[in-house]
Amino acid sequence: VVALLVGWLALPLRSIPATRIVPMRFPTAVSQGQLDAARWIRDHSGIEDLVMTNRHCITPRDPFSGCDSRRWLVTAFSERQLLVEGWTATPRATRIAPHGRDSITVPYWKPDILRLNDDFIARPTAAAAEKLAGLGVRWVYADHTRPYAATLEPFAVHRYSNADVDVYELPAELDYTDLNPV
């Protein structure tokens, strides 16, 4: 067990160019800052607001090829729906899991939505911001333990920050056509 734990903790975090990652000592741990940011969203958003995050998995693995997707921190503590967060307990994950088992590591079945979500947080563009706003996304929870850009501005407004998370708002009324890529 100790050897497995040590080996697992040594797994490298995947880095995307032009992004930053702040590795956690224990990647499965939940920090107070992560909870505080989700609660901030709860306290400053409408009940119908849609949130997005770059933290879908417990483990720092690629969500496109399968990861432990039992991650519901933002959904649970913001009390809001998310564009994409842990999908393990969904009926679809259970249906597509081999032999109806191991829905924990089933890759997300809408890779275009997952890519749009993650690419915007790692490398924001006006086109991505406009698509996300069109899908109803209002809030962005950028977890520092996953790839993220130095800022999502001017495509989103920075509203909250702590050592572990940045929270941005995607204004519905913003004219994204006038913005140049960062």
Tab-separated table of N, CA and C in Angstrom:
chain	number	residue	atom	x	y	z
A	1	VAL	N	0.824	-1.190	0.000
A	1	VAL	CA	0.000	0.000	0.000
A	1	VAL	C	0.865	1.249	0.000
A	2	VAL	N	1.912	1.250	0.820
A	2	VAL	CA	2.801	2.407	0.890
A	2	VAL	C	3.473	2.638	-0.458
A	3	ALA	N	3.921	1.557	-1.110
A	3	ALA	CA	4.574	1.685	-2.412
A	3	ALA	C	3.607	2.255	-3.446
A	4	LEU	N	2.355	1.814	-3.415
A	4	LEU	CA	1.363	2.349	-4.334
A	4	LEU	C	1.112	3.826	-4.086
A	5	LEU	N	1.009	4.210	-2.823
A	5	LEU	CA	0.778	5.599	-2.475
A	5	LEU	C	1.943	6.470	-2.911
A	6	VAL	N	3.162	6.043	-2.655
A	6	VAL	CA	4.343	6.818	-3.040
A	6	VAL	C	4.409	6.939	-4.555
A	7	GLY	N	4.184	5.841	-5.269
A	7	GLY	CA	4.194	5.881	-6.727
A	7	GLY	C	3.116	6.780	-7.289
A	8	TRP	N	1.942	6.739	-6.705
A	8	TRP	CA	0.828	7.564	-7.161
A	8	TRP	C	1.111	9.043	-6.929
A	9	LEU	N	1.670	9.376	-5.769
A	9	LEU	CA	1.981	10.769	-5.475
A	9	LEU	C	3.079	11.304	-6.379
A	10	ALA	N	3.892	10.431	-6.945
A	10	ALA	CA	4.975	10.853	-7.818
A	10	ALA	C	4.526	11.045	-9.260
A	11	LEU	N	3.266	10.738	-9.578
A	11	LEU	CA	2.787	10.921	-10.950
A	11	LEU	C	2.949	12.375	-11.362
A	12	PRO	N	3.472	12.627	-12.546
A	12	PRO	CA	3.643	14.022	-12.976
A	12	PRO	C	2.314	14.648	-13.356
A	13	LEU	N	2.196	15.933	-13.103
A	13	LEU	CA	1.026	16.679	-13.540
A	13	LEU	C	1.239	17.086	-14.985
A	14	ARG	N	0.238	16.883	-15.832
A	14	ARG	CA	0.332	17.235	-17.238
A	14	ARG	C	0.275	18.751	-17.365
A	15	SER	N	1.216	19.313	-18.054
A	15	SER	CA	1.267	20.751	-18.226
A	15	SER	C	0.984	21.123	-19.670
A	16	ILE	N	0.178	22.136	-19.854
A	16	ILE	CA	-0.124	22.658	-21.173
A	16	ILE	C	0.697	23.932	-21.335
A	17	PRO	N	1.347	24.143	-22.474
A	17	PRO	CA	2.141	25.358	-22.666
A	17	PRO	C	1.326	26.608	-22.380
A	18	ALA	N	1.983	27.631	-21.861
A	18	ALA	CA	1.384	28.923	-21.540
A	18	ALA	C	0.381	28.832	-20.402
A	19	THR	N	0.526	27.830	-19.573
A	19	THR	CA	-0.338	27.711	-18.408
A	19	THR	C	0.540	27.501	-17.189
A	20	ARG	N	-0.072	27.557	-16.045
A	20	ARG	CA	0.665	27.273	-14.825
A	20	ARG	C	-0.104	26.250	-14.017
A	21	ILE	N	0.633	25.509	-13.215
A	21	ILE	CA	0.046	24.524	-12.319
A	21	ILE	C	0.760	24.651	-10.987
A	22	VAL	N	0.002	24.680	-9.926
A	22	VAL	CA	0.572	24.659	-8.589
A	22	VAL	C	0.282	23.275	-8.027
A	23	PRO	N	1.285	22.372	-8.018
A	23	PRO	CA	1.008	21.009	-7.552
A	23	PRO	C	0.709	20.980	-6.055
A	24	MET	N	-0.227	20.104	-5.703
A	24	MET	CA	-0.540	19.880	-4.297
A	24	MET	C	0.290	18.715	-3.801
A	25	ARG	N	0.642	18.731	-2.554
A	25	ARG	CA	1.409	17.621	-1.991
A	25	ARG	C	0.590	16.338	-2.028
A	26	PHE	N	-0.695	16.444	-1.737
A	26	PHE	CA	-1.605	15.304	-1.781
A	26	PHE	C	-2.719	15.650	-2.776
A	27	PRO	N	-2.586	15.209	-4.036
A	27	PRO	CA	-3.519	15.636	-5.087
A	27	PRO	C	-4.980	15.292	-4.835
A	28	THR	N	-5.260	14.308	-3.988
A	28	THR	CA	-6.662	13.970	-3.727
A	28	THR	C	-7.252	14.819	-2.609
A	29	ALA	N	-6.415	15.551	-1.915
A	29	ALA	CA	-6.884	16.359	-0.793
A	29	ALA	C	-7.730	17.530	-1.285
A	30	VAL	N	-8.576	18.010	-0.418
A	30	VAL	CA	-9.384	19.189	-0.679
A	30	VAL	C	-8.900	20.263	0.276
A	31	SER	N	-8.573	21.425	-0.261
A	31	SER	CA	-8.060	22.499	0.585
A	31	SER	C	-9.195	23.416	1.051
A	32	GLN	N	-8.926	24.146	2.096
A	32	GLN	CA	-9.896	25.121	2.587
A	32	GLN	C	-10.146	26.190	1.531
A	33	GLY	N	-9.096	26.564	0.796
A	33	GLY	CA	-9.253	27.555	-0.266
A	33	GLY	C	-10.196	27.085	-1.360
A	34	GLN	N	-10.129	25.800	-1.720
A	34	GLN	CA	-11.036	25.257	-2.730
A	34	GLN	C	-12.487	25.320	-2.239
A	35	LEU	N	-12.698	24.960	-0.992
A	35	LEU	CA	-14.048	25.039	-0.408
A	35	LEU	C	-14.531	26.486	-0.354
A	36	ASP	N	-13.655	27.379	0.086
A	36	ASP	CA	-14.027	28.790	0.211
A	36	ASP	C	-14.430	29.388	-1.135
A	37	ALA	N	-13.714	29.038	-2.202
A	37	ALA	CA	-14.042	29.574	-3.532
A	37	ALA	C	-15.404	29.068	-3.994
A	38	ALA	N	-15.689	27.794	-3.774
A	38	ALA	CA	-17.000	27.254	-4.154
A	38	ALA	C	-18.109	27.925	-3.346
A	39	ARG	N	-17.869	28.142	-2.074
A	39	ARG	CA	-18.871	28.823	-1.237
A	39	ARG	C	-19.047	30.273	-1.666
A	40	TRP	N	-17.947	30.913	-2.124
A	40	TRP	CA	-18.046	32.279	-2.620
A	40	TRP	C	-18.979	32.311	-3.826
A	41	ILE	N	-18.825	31.350	-4.729
A	41	ILE	CA	-19.719	31.278	-5.892
A	41	ILE	C	-21.159	31.117	-5.421
A	42	ARG	N	-21.383	30.225	-4.472
A	42	ARG	CA	-22.743	30.018	-3.944
A	42	ARG	C	-23.332	31.336	-3.432
A	43	ASP	N	-22.530	32.095	-2.715
A	43	ASP	CA	-23.018	33.320	-2.090
A	43	ASP	C	-23.164	34.493	-3.059
A	44	HIS	N	-22.570	34.400	-4.257
A	44	HIS	CA	-22.568	35.523	-5.195
A	44	HIS	C	-23.185	35.184	-6.558
A	45	SER	N	-23.877	34.073	-6.635
A	45	SER	CA	-24.466	33.663	-7.915
A	45	SER	C	-25.942	33.352	-7.739
A	46	GLY	N	-26.607	33.269	-8.879
A	46	GLY	CA	-28.010	32.876	-8.879
A	46	GLY	C	-28.130	31.362	-8.914
A	47	ILE	N	-29.224	30.855	-8.412
A	47	ILE	CA	-29.407	29.415	-8.323
A	47	ILE	C	-29.403	28.745	-9.701
A	48	GLU	N	-29.738	29.471	-10.751
A	48	GLU	CA	-29.752	28.924	-12.107
A	48	GLU	C	-28.424	29.112	-12.839
A	49	ASP	N	-27.451	29.778	-12.227
A	49	ASP	CA	-26.170	30.031	-12.889
A	49	ASP	C	-25.398	28.735	-13.115
A	50	LEU	N	-24.760	28.629	-14.270
A	50	LEU	CA	-23.949	27.475	-14.627
A	50	LEU	C	-22.477	27.815	-14.393
A	51	VAL	N	-21.748	26.876	-13.802
A	51	VAL	CA	-20.343	27.056	-13.441
A	51	VAL	C	-19.508	26.078	-14.255
A	52	MET	N	-18.271	26.448	-14.528
A	52	MET	CA	-17.329	25.521	-15.157
A	52	MET	C	-16.064	25.471	-14.316
A	53	THR	N	-15.331	24.353	-14.401
A	53	THR	CA	-14.089	24.197	-13.657
A	53	THR	C	-13.101	23.388	-14.475
A	54	ASN	N	-11.843	23.533	-14.155
A	54	ASN	CA	-10.796	22.733	-14.790
A	54	ASN	C	-10.412	21.540	-13.922
A	55	ARG	N	-11.136	21.300	-12.852
A	55	ARG	CA	-10.846	20.183	-11.945
A	55	ARG	C	-11.989	19.187	-12.016
A	56	HIS	N	-11.834	18.155	-12.850
A	56	HIS	CA	-12.876	17.154	-13.041
A	56	HIS	C	-12.565	15.848	-12.340
A	57	CYS	N	-11.314	15.619	-12.070
A	57	CYS	CA	-10.863	14.326	-11.575
A	57	CYS	C	-10.210	14.469	-10.214
A	58	ILE	N	-10.250	13.393	-9.452
A	58	ILE	CA	-9.556	13.377	-8.167
A	58	ILE	C	-8.060	13.329	-8.407
A	59	THR	N	-7.652	12.466	-9.322
A	59	THR	CA	-6.237	12.274	-9.602
A	59	THR	C	-5.793	13.166	-10.754
A	60	PRO	N	-4.541	13.562	-10.771
A	60	PRO	CA	-4.058	14.449	-11.836
A	60	PRO	C	-3.757	13.702	-13.128
A	61	ARG	N	-4.786	13.093	-13.713
A	61	ARG	CA	-4.640	12.377	-14.979
A	61	ARG	C	-5.474	13.052	-16.048
A	62	ASP	N	-5.260	12.662	-17.277
A	62	ASP	CA	-5.945	13.238	-18.419
A	62	ASP	C	-7.408	12.793	-18.455
A	63	PRO	N	-8.374	13.719	-18.336
A	63	PRO	CA	-9.788	13.330	-18.349
A	63	PRO	C	-10.253	12.794	-19.694
A	64	PHE	N	-9.471	13.012	-20.764
A	64	PHE	CA	-9.858	12.511	-22.081
A	64	PHE	C	-9.608	11.015	-22.217
A	65	SER	N	-8.650	10.498	-21.462
A	65	SER	CA	-8.336	9.076	-21.577
A	65	SER	C	-8.832	8.281	-20.372
A	66	GLY	N	-9.498	8.934	-19.476
A	66	GLY	CA	-10.025	8.262	-18.289
A	66	GLY	C	-9.265	8.683	-17.045
A	67	CYS	N	-9.987	8.974	-16.035
A	67	CYS	CA	-9.407	9.382	-14.761
A	67	CYS	C	-10.420	9.023	-13.680
A	68	ASP	N	-10.039	9.175	-12.447
A	68	ASP	CA	-10.969	8.948	-11.348
A	68	ASP	C	-11.863	10.180	-11.261
A	69	SER	N	-13.024	10.090	-11.877
A	69	SER	CA	-13.893	11.273	-12.014
A	69	SER	C	-14.886	11.440	-10.865
A	70	ARG	N	-14.536	10.950	-9.701
A	70	ARG	CA	-15.408	11.136	-8.529
A	70	ARG	C	-15.084	12.468	-7.869
A	71	ARG	N	-15.254	13.545	-8.583
A	71	ARG	CA	-14.930	14.883	-8.091
A	71	ARG	C	-16.174	15.746	-8.203
A	72	TRP	N	-16.743	16.132	-7.064
A	72	TRP	CA	-17.952	16.955	-7.052
A	72	TRP	C	-17.811	18.133	-6.100
A	73	LEU	N	-16.597	18.535	-5.826
A	73	LEU	CA	-16.369	19.595	-4.844
A	73	LEU	C	-17.085	20.885	-5.217
A	74	VAL	N	-16.914	21.343	-6.451
A	74	VAL	CA	-17.509	22.623	-6.848
A	74	VAL	C	-19.028	22.515	-6.858
A	75	THR	N	-19.557	21.436	-7.414
A	75	THR	CA	-20.998	21.231	-7.424
A	75	THR	C	-21.550	21.204	-5.998
A	76	ALA	N	-20.902	20.460	-5.136
A	76	ALA	CA	-21.394	20.287	-3.764
A	76	ALA	C	-21.361	21.584	-2.963
A	77	PHE	N	-20.240	22.287	-3.005
A	77	PHE	CA	-20.100	23.447	-2.129
A	77	PHE	C	-20.582	24.755	-2.748
A	78	SER	N	-20.713	24.812	-4.067
A	78	SER	CA	-21.305	26.004	-4.681
A	78	SER	C	-22.823	25.862	-4.760
A	79	GLU	N	-23.298	24.611	-4.668
A	79	GLU	CA	-24.717	24.302	-4.810
A	79	GLU	C	-25.250	24.775	-6.163
A	80	ARG	N	-24.392	24.648	-7.190
A	80	ARG	CA	-24.743	25.044	-8.549
A	80	ARG	C	-24.444	23.900	-9.511
A	81	GLN	N	-25.079	23.927	-10.674
A	81	GLN	CA	-24.778	22.956	-11.714
A	81	GLN	C	-23.491	23.349	-12.413
A	82	LEU	N	-22.753	22.328	-12.878
A	82	LEU	CA	-21.517	22.574	-13.591
A	82	LEU	C	-21.610	22.075	-15.020
A	83	LEU	N	-20.888	22.741	-15.896
A	83	LEU	CA	-20.822	22.304	-17.284
A	83	LEU	C	-20.230	20.907	-17.340
A	84	VAL	N	-19.100	20.698	-16.668
A	84	VAL	CA	-18.465	19.384	-16.561
A	84	VAL	C	-17.782	19.314	-15.202
A	85	GLU	N	-18.111	18.320	-14.419
A	85	GLU	CA	-17.356	17.970	-13.222
A	85	GLU	C	-17.472	16.460	-13.112
A	86	GLY	N	-17.163	15.853	-11.993
A	86	GLY	CA	-17.183	14.400	-11.879
A	86	GLY	C	-18.417	13.767	-12.496
A	87	TRP	N	-18.217	12.787	-13.355
A	87	TRP	CA	-19.321	12.144	-14.074
A	87	TRP	C	-19.494	10.674	-13.720
A	88	THR	N	-18.778	10.200	-12.721
A	88	THR	CA	-18.829	8.796	-12.347
A	88	THR	C	-20.239	8.308	-12.035
A	89	ALA	N	-20.992	9.037	-11.274
A	89	ALA	CA	-22.283	8.555	-10.778
A	89	ALA	C	-23.441	8.825	-11.728
A	90	THR	N	-23.141	9.153	-12.975
A	90	THR	CA	-24.215	9.421	-13.917
A	90	THR	C	-24.706	8.127	-14.570
A	91	PRO	N	-25.959	8.089	-14.973
A	91	PRO	CA	-26.472	6.894	-15.650
A	91	PRO	C	-25.682	6.561	-16.928
A	92	ARG	N	-25.261	7.579	-17.657
A	92	ARG	CA	-24.523	7.326	-18.902
A	92	ARG	C	-23.178	6.673	-18.628
A	93	ALA	N	-22.455	7.124	-17.612
A	93	ALA	CA	-21.160	6.512	-17.276
A	93	ALA	C	-21.344	5.044	-16.928
A	94	THR	N	-22.399	4.724	-16.214
A	94	THR	CA	-22.678	3.332	-15.855
A	94	THR	C	-23.011	2.507	-17.092
A	95	ARG	N	-23.789	3.085	-18.017
A	95	ARG	CA	-24.155	2.369	-19.250
A	95	ARG	C	-22.950	2.072	-20.131
A	96	ILE	N	-22.016	3.012	-20.246
A	96	ILE	CA	-20.900	2.807	-21.173
A	96	ILE	C	-19.680	2.159	-20.517
A	97	ALA	N	-19.728	1.969	-19.217
A	97	ALA	CA	-18.615	1.298	-18.527
A	97	ALA	C	-18.551	-0.164	-18.964
A	98	PRO	N	-17.340	-0.702	-19.079
A	98	PRO	CA	-17.220	-2.114	-19.459
A	98	PRO	C	-17.979	-3.013	-18.484
A	99	HIS	N	-18.856	-3.835	-19.023
A	99	HIS	CA	-19.635	-4.792	-18.232
A	99	HIS	C	-20.453	-4.101	-17.136
A	100	GLY	N	-20.783	-2.813	-17.328
A	100	GLY	CA	-21.567	-2.085	-16.340
A	100	GLY	C	-20.820	-1.808	-15.053
A	101	ARG	N	-19.482	-1.944	-15.101
A	101	ARG	CA	-18.657	-1.715	-13.907
A	101	ARG	C	-17.647	-0.617	-14.179
A	102	ASP	N	-16.978	-0.224	-13.156
A	102	ASP	CA	-15.885	0.747	-13.247
A	102	ASP	C	-16.272	2.013	-14.003
A	103	SER	N	-17.374	2.591	-13.633
A	103	SER	CA	-17.737	3.876	-14.236
A	103	SER	C	-16.834	4.989	-13.728
A	104	ILE	N	-15.974	4.679	-12.781
A	104	ILE	CA	-15.060	5.670	-12.206
A	104	ILE	C	-14.097	6.209	-13.251
A	105	THR	N	-13.593	5.365	-14.150
A	105	THR	CA	-12.561	5.801	-15.092
A	105	THR	C	-13.067	5.916	-16.531
A	106	VAL	N	-14.366	5.961	-16.731
A	106	VAL	CA	-14.918	6.139	-18.072
A	106	VAL	C	-14.582	7.551	-18.552
A	107	PRO	N	-13.986	7.681	-19.746
A	107	PRO	CA	-13.734	9.036	-20.279
A	107	PRO	C	-15.049	9.780	-20.510
A	108	TYR	N	-15.000	11.090	-20.393
A	108	TYR	CA	-16.207	11.881	-20.618
A	108	TYR	C	-16.642	11.753	-22.071
A	109	TRP	N	-17.915	11.544	-22.308
A	109	TRP	CA	-18.462	11.208	-23.617
A	109	TRP	C	-18.736	12.419	-24.502
A	110	LYS	N	-18.483	13.599	-24.014
A	110	LYS	CA	-18.609	14.801	-24.849
A	110	LYS	C	-17.255	15.503	-24.882
A	111	PRO	N	-16.290	14.923	-25.611
A	111	PRO	CA	-14.936	15.479	-25.592
A	111	PRO	C	-14.852	16.906	-26.124
A	112	ASP	N	-15.761	17.301	-27.019
A	112	ASP	CA	-15.737	18.672	-27.523
A	112	ASP	C	-16.083	19.673	-26.424
A	113	ILE	N	-17.030	19.336	-25.567
A	113	ILE	CA	-17.393	20.211	-24.440
A	113	ILE	C	-16.256	20.236	-23.420
A	114	LEU	N	-15.700	19.088	-23.108
A	114	LEU	CA	-14.589	19.010	-22.160
A	114	LEU	C	-13.394	19.808	-22.676
A	115	ARG	N	-13.076	19.681	-23.958
A	115	ARG	CA	-11.942	20.407	-24.543
A	115	ARG	C	-12.198	21.911	-24.530
A	116	LEU	N	-13.414	22.341	-24.897
A	116	LEU	CA	-13.772	23.759	-24.855
A	116	LEU	C	-13.602	24.295	-23.437
A	117	ASN	N	-14.114	23.575	-22.475
A	117	ASN	CA	-14.021	23.940	-21.061
A	117	ASN	C	-12.559	24.101	-20.637
A	118	ASP	N	-11.766	23.055	-20.830
A	118	ASP	CA	-10.385	23.063	-20.344
A	118	ASP	C	-9.493	24.015	-21.130
A	119	ASP	N	-9.699	24.097	-22.448
A	119	ASP	CA	-8.877	24.999	-23.261
A	119	ASP	C	-9.131	26.458	-22.896
A	120	PHE	N	-10.381	26.803	-22.597
A	120	PHE	CA	-10.649	28.196	-22.239
A	120	PHE	C	-9.918	28.581	-20.958
A	121	ILE	N	-9.908	27.706	-19.983
A	121	ILE	CA	-9.232	28.032	-18.721
A	121	ILE	C	-7.718	28.056	-18.903
A	122	ALA	N	-7.188	27.207	-19.783
A	122	ALA	CA	-5.741	27.165	-20.014
A	122	ALA	C	-5.272	28.240	-20.997
A	123	ARG	N	-6.065	28.494	-22.039
A	123	ARG	CA	-5.707	29.450	-23.086
A	123	ARG	C	-6.972	30.166	-23.558
A	124	PRO	N	-7.416	31.179	-22.837
A	124	PRO	CA	-8.700	31.811	-23.165
A	124	PRO	C	-8.678	32.554	-24.502
A	125	THR	N	-9.806	32.469	-25.212
A	125	THR	CA	-9.999	33.217	-26.450
A	125	THR	C	-11.408	33.792	-26.453
A	126	ALA	N	-11.611	34.789	-27.289
A	126	ALA	CA	-12.938	35.384	-27.415
A	126	ALA	C	-13.937	34.371	-27.951
A	127	ALA	N	-13.505	33.567	-28.925
A	127	ALA	CA	-14.418	32.579	-29.516
A	127	ALA	C	-14.884	31.561	-28.474
A	128	ALA	N	-13.964	31.079	-27.651
A	128	ALA	CA	-14.326	30.113	-26.605
A	128	ALA	C	-15.235	30.761	-25.563
A	129	ALA	N	-14.926	31.988	-25.175
A	129	ALA	CA	-15.769	32.689	-24.195
A	129	ALA	C	-17.187	32.854	-24.717
A	130	GLU	N	-17.295	33.186	-25.992
A	130	GLU	CA	-18.615	33.359	-26.592
A	130	GLU	C	-19.385	32.034	-26.629
A	131	LYS	N	-18.713	30.944	-26.985
A	131	LYS	CA	-19.373	29.630	-26.995
A	131	LYS	C	-19.825	29.232	-25.602
A	132	LEU	N	-18.962	29.443	-24.612
A	132	LEU	CA	-19.304	29.076	-23.241
A	132	LEU	C	-20.472	29.908	-22.721
A	133	ALA	N	-20.448	31.207	-22.998
A	133	ALA	CA	-21.561	32.069	-22.589
A	133	ALA	C	-22.847	31.615	-23.288
A	134	GLY	N	-22.731	31.186	-24.550
A	134	GLY	CA	-23.886	30.677	-25.286
A	134	GLY	C	-24.443	29.398	-24.691
A	135	LEU	N	-23.582	28.610	-24.047
A	135	LEU	CA	-24.027	27.394	-23.360
A	135	LEU	C	-24.629	27.703	-21.989
A	136	GLY	N	-24.519	28.964	-21.567
A	136	GLY	CA	-25.085	29.374	-20.283
A	136	GLY	C	-24.093	29.466	-19.147
A	137	VAL	N	-22.805	29.286	-19.438
A	137	VAL	CA	-21.800	29.375	-18.371
A	137	VAL	C	-21.716	30.809	-17.875
A	138	ARG	N	-21.749	30.965	-16.582
A	138	ARG	CA	-21.670	32.290	-15.968
A	138	ARG	C	-20.432	32.445	-15.093
A	139	TRP	N	-19.970	31.341	-14.483
A	139	TRP	CA	-18.861	31.409	-13.535
A	139	TRP	C	-17.769	30.406	-13.912
A	140	VAL	N	-16.526	30.799	-13.669
A	140	VAL	CA	-15.374	29.943	-13.947
A	140	VAL	C	-14.599	29.750	-12.649
A	141	TYR	N	-14.448	28.506	-12.243
A	141	TYR	CA	-13.703	28.108	-11.046
A	141	TYR	C	-12.387	27.520	-11.552
A	142	ALA	N	-11.308	28.301	-11.486
A	142	ALA	CA	-10.000	27.863	-11.997
A	142	ALA	C	-9.140	27.356	-10.841
A	143	ASP	N	-9.080	26.043	-10.723
A	143	ASP	CA	-8.316	25.372	-9.670
A	143	ASP	C	-6.840	25.430	-10.035
A	144	HIS	N	-6.029	25.899	-9.125
A	144	HIS	CA	-4.597	26.074	-9.386
A	144	HIS	C	-3.822	24.766	-9.480
A	145	THR	N	-4.434	23.630	-9.132
A	145	THR	CA	-3.732	22.350	-9.245
A	145	THR	C	-3.873	21.754	-10.642
A	146	ARG	N	-4.567	22.436	-11.532
A	146	ARG	CA	-4.738	22.004	-12.916
A	146	ARG	C	-4.274	23.134	-13.829
A	147	PRO	N	-4.024	22.836	-15.113
A	147	PRO	CA	-3.555	23.891	-16.022
A	147	PRO	C	-4.533	25.066	-16.070
A	148	TYR	N	-3.986	26.270	-15.966
A	148	TYR	CA	-4.801	27.472	-16.058
A	148	TYR	C	-3.940	28.633	-16.518
A	149	ALA	N	-4.565	29.579	-17.205
A	149	ALA	CA	-3.878	30.759	-17.704
A	149	ALA	C	-3.605	31.724	-16.560
A	150	ALA	N	-2.658	32.612	-16.780
A	150	ALA	CA	-2.344	33.625	-15.773
A	150	ALA	C	-3.564	34.491	-15.472
A	151	THR	N	-4.389	34.723	-16.495
A	151	THR	CA	-5.637	35.456	-16.315
A	151	THR	C	-6.603	35.066	-17.434
A	152	LEU	N	-7.879	35.160	-17.148
A	152	LEU	CA	-8.901	34.925	-18.163
A	152	LEU	C	-9.424	36.253	-18.718
A	153	GLU	N	-8.893	37.345	-18.189
A	153	GLU	CA	-9.290	38.664	-18.680
A	153	GLU	C	-8.626	38.911	-20.030
A	154	PRO	N	-9.256	39.573	-20.943
A	154	PRO	CA	-10.468	40.389	-20.855
A	154	PRO	C	-11.755	39.623	-21.146
A	155	PHE	N	-11.678	38.294	-21.256
A	155	PHE	CA	-12.846	37.502	-21.640
A	155	PHE	C	-13.757	37.174	-20.470
A	156	ALA	N	-13.256	37.338	-19.268
A	156	ALA	CA	-14.025	37.104	-18.050
A	156	ALA	C	-13.528	38.098	-17.007
A	157	VAL	N	-14.387	38.410	-16.065
A	157	VAL	CA	-14.061	39.384	-15.029
A	157	VAL	C	-13.611	38.654	-13.768
A	158	HIS	N	-12.414	38.993	-13.287
A	158	HIS	CA	-11.893	38.365	-12.071
A	158	HIS	C	-12.702	38.854	-10.875
A	159	ARG	N	-13.280	37.910	-10.121
A	159	ARG	CA	-14.156	38.278	-9.002
A	159	ARG	C	-13.649	37.834	-7.638
A	160	TYR	N	-12.851	36.765	-7.585
A	160	TYR	CA	-12.423	36.231	-6.290
A	160	TYR	C	-11.139	35.446	-6.496
A	161	SER	N	-10.292	35.473	-5.476
A	161	SER	CA	-9.045	34.723	-5.565
A	161	SER	C	-8.570	34.333	-4.179
A	162	ASN	N	-7.948	33.172	-4.091
A	162	ASN	CA	-7.205	32.784	-2.898
A	162	ASN	C	-6.004	31.982	-3.378
A	163	ALA	N	-5.262	31.387	-2.498
A	163	ALA	CA	-4.038	30.683	-2.882
A	163	ALA	C	-4.300	29.473	-3.774
A	164	ASP	N	-5.522	28.951	-3.778
A	164	ASP	CA	-5.823	27.710	-4.489
A	164	ASP	C	-6.717	27.850	-5.714
A	165	VAL	N	-7.489	28.939	-5.792
A	165	VAL	CA	-8.511	29.064	-6.837
A	165	VAL	C	-8.686	30.527	-7.238
A	166	ASP	N	-8.948	30.736	-8.529
A	166	ASP	CA	-9.420	32.028	-9.030
A	166	ASP	C	-10.845	31.819	-9.533
A	167	VAL	N	-11.709	32.775	-9.269
A	167	VAL	CA	-13.090	32.722	-9.751
A	167	VAL	C	-13.307	33.914	-10.677
A	168	TYR	N	-13.854	33.622	-11.858
A	168	TYR	CA	-14.165	34.635	-12.857
A	168	TYR	C	-15.638	34.575	-13.200
A	169	GLU	N	-16.138	35.699	-13.696
A	169	GLU	CA	-17.507	35.765	-14.182
A	169	GLU	C	-17.478	35.993	-15.694
A	170	LEU	N	-18.282	35.239	-16.416
A	170	LEU	CA	-18.452	35.446	-17.854
A	170	LEU	C	-19.713	36.286	-18.033
A	171	PRO	N	-19.562	37.579	-18.249
A	171	PRO	CA	-20.752	38.420	-18.403
A	171	PRO	C	-21.514	38.064	-19.673
A	172	ALA	N	-22.795	37.866	-19.569
A	172	ALA	CA	-23.632	37.496	-20.714
A	172	ALA	C	-23.702	38.634	-21.731
A	173	GLU	N	-23.586	39.866	-21.284
A	173	GLU	CA	-23.765	41.009	-22.180
A	173	GLU	C	-22.475	41.487	-22.845
A	174	LEU	N	-21.351	40.857	-22.556
A	174	LEU	CA	-20.071	41.263	-23.127
A	174	LEU	C	-20.041	40.958	-24.622
A	175	ASP	N	-19.588	41.913	-25.423
A	175	ASP	CA	-19.453	41.710	-26.869
A	175	ASP	C	-18.062	41.141	-27.131
A	176	TYR	N	-17.976	39.827	-27.295
A	176	TYR	CA	-16.710	39.158	-27.445
A	176	TYR	C	-16.045	39.425	-28.787
A	177	THR	N	-16.794	39.900	-29.754
A	177	THR	CA	-16.224	40.153	-31.080
A	177	THR	C	-15.223	41.304	-31.056
A	178	ASP	N	-15.309	42.193	-30.081
A	178	ASP	CA	-14.391	43.334	-29.992
A	178	ASP	C	-13.096	43.002	-29.251
A	179	LEU	N	-12.995	41.801	-28.712
A	179	LEU	CA	-11.834	41.454	-27.913
A	179	LEU	C	-10.790	40.722	-28.746
A	180	ASN	N	-9.535	41.046	-28.483
A	180	ASN	CA	-8.426	40.351	-29.135
A	180	ASN	C	-7.965	39.220	-28.236
A	181	PRO	N	-7.465	38.115	-28.814
A	181	PRO	CA	-6.971	37.016	-27.972
A	181	PRO	C	-5.830	37.459	-27.075
A	182	VAL	N	-5.740	36.835	-25.908
A	182	VAL	CA	-4.671	37.135	-24.964
A	182	VAL	C	-3.374	36.620	-25.501
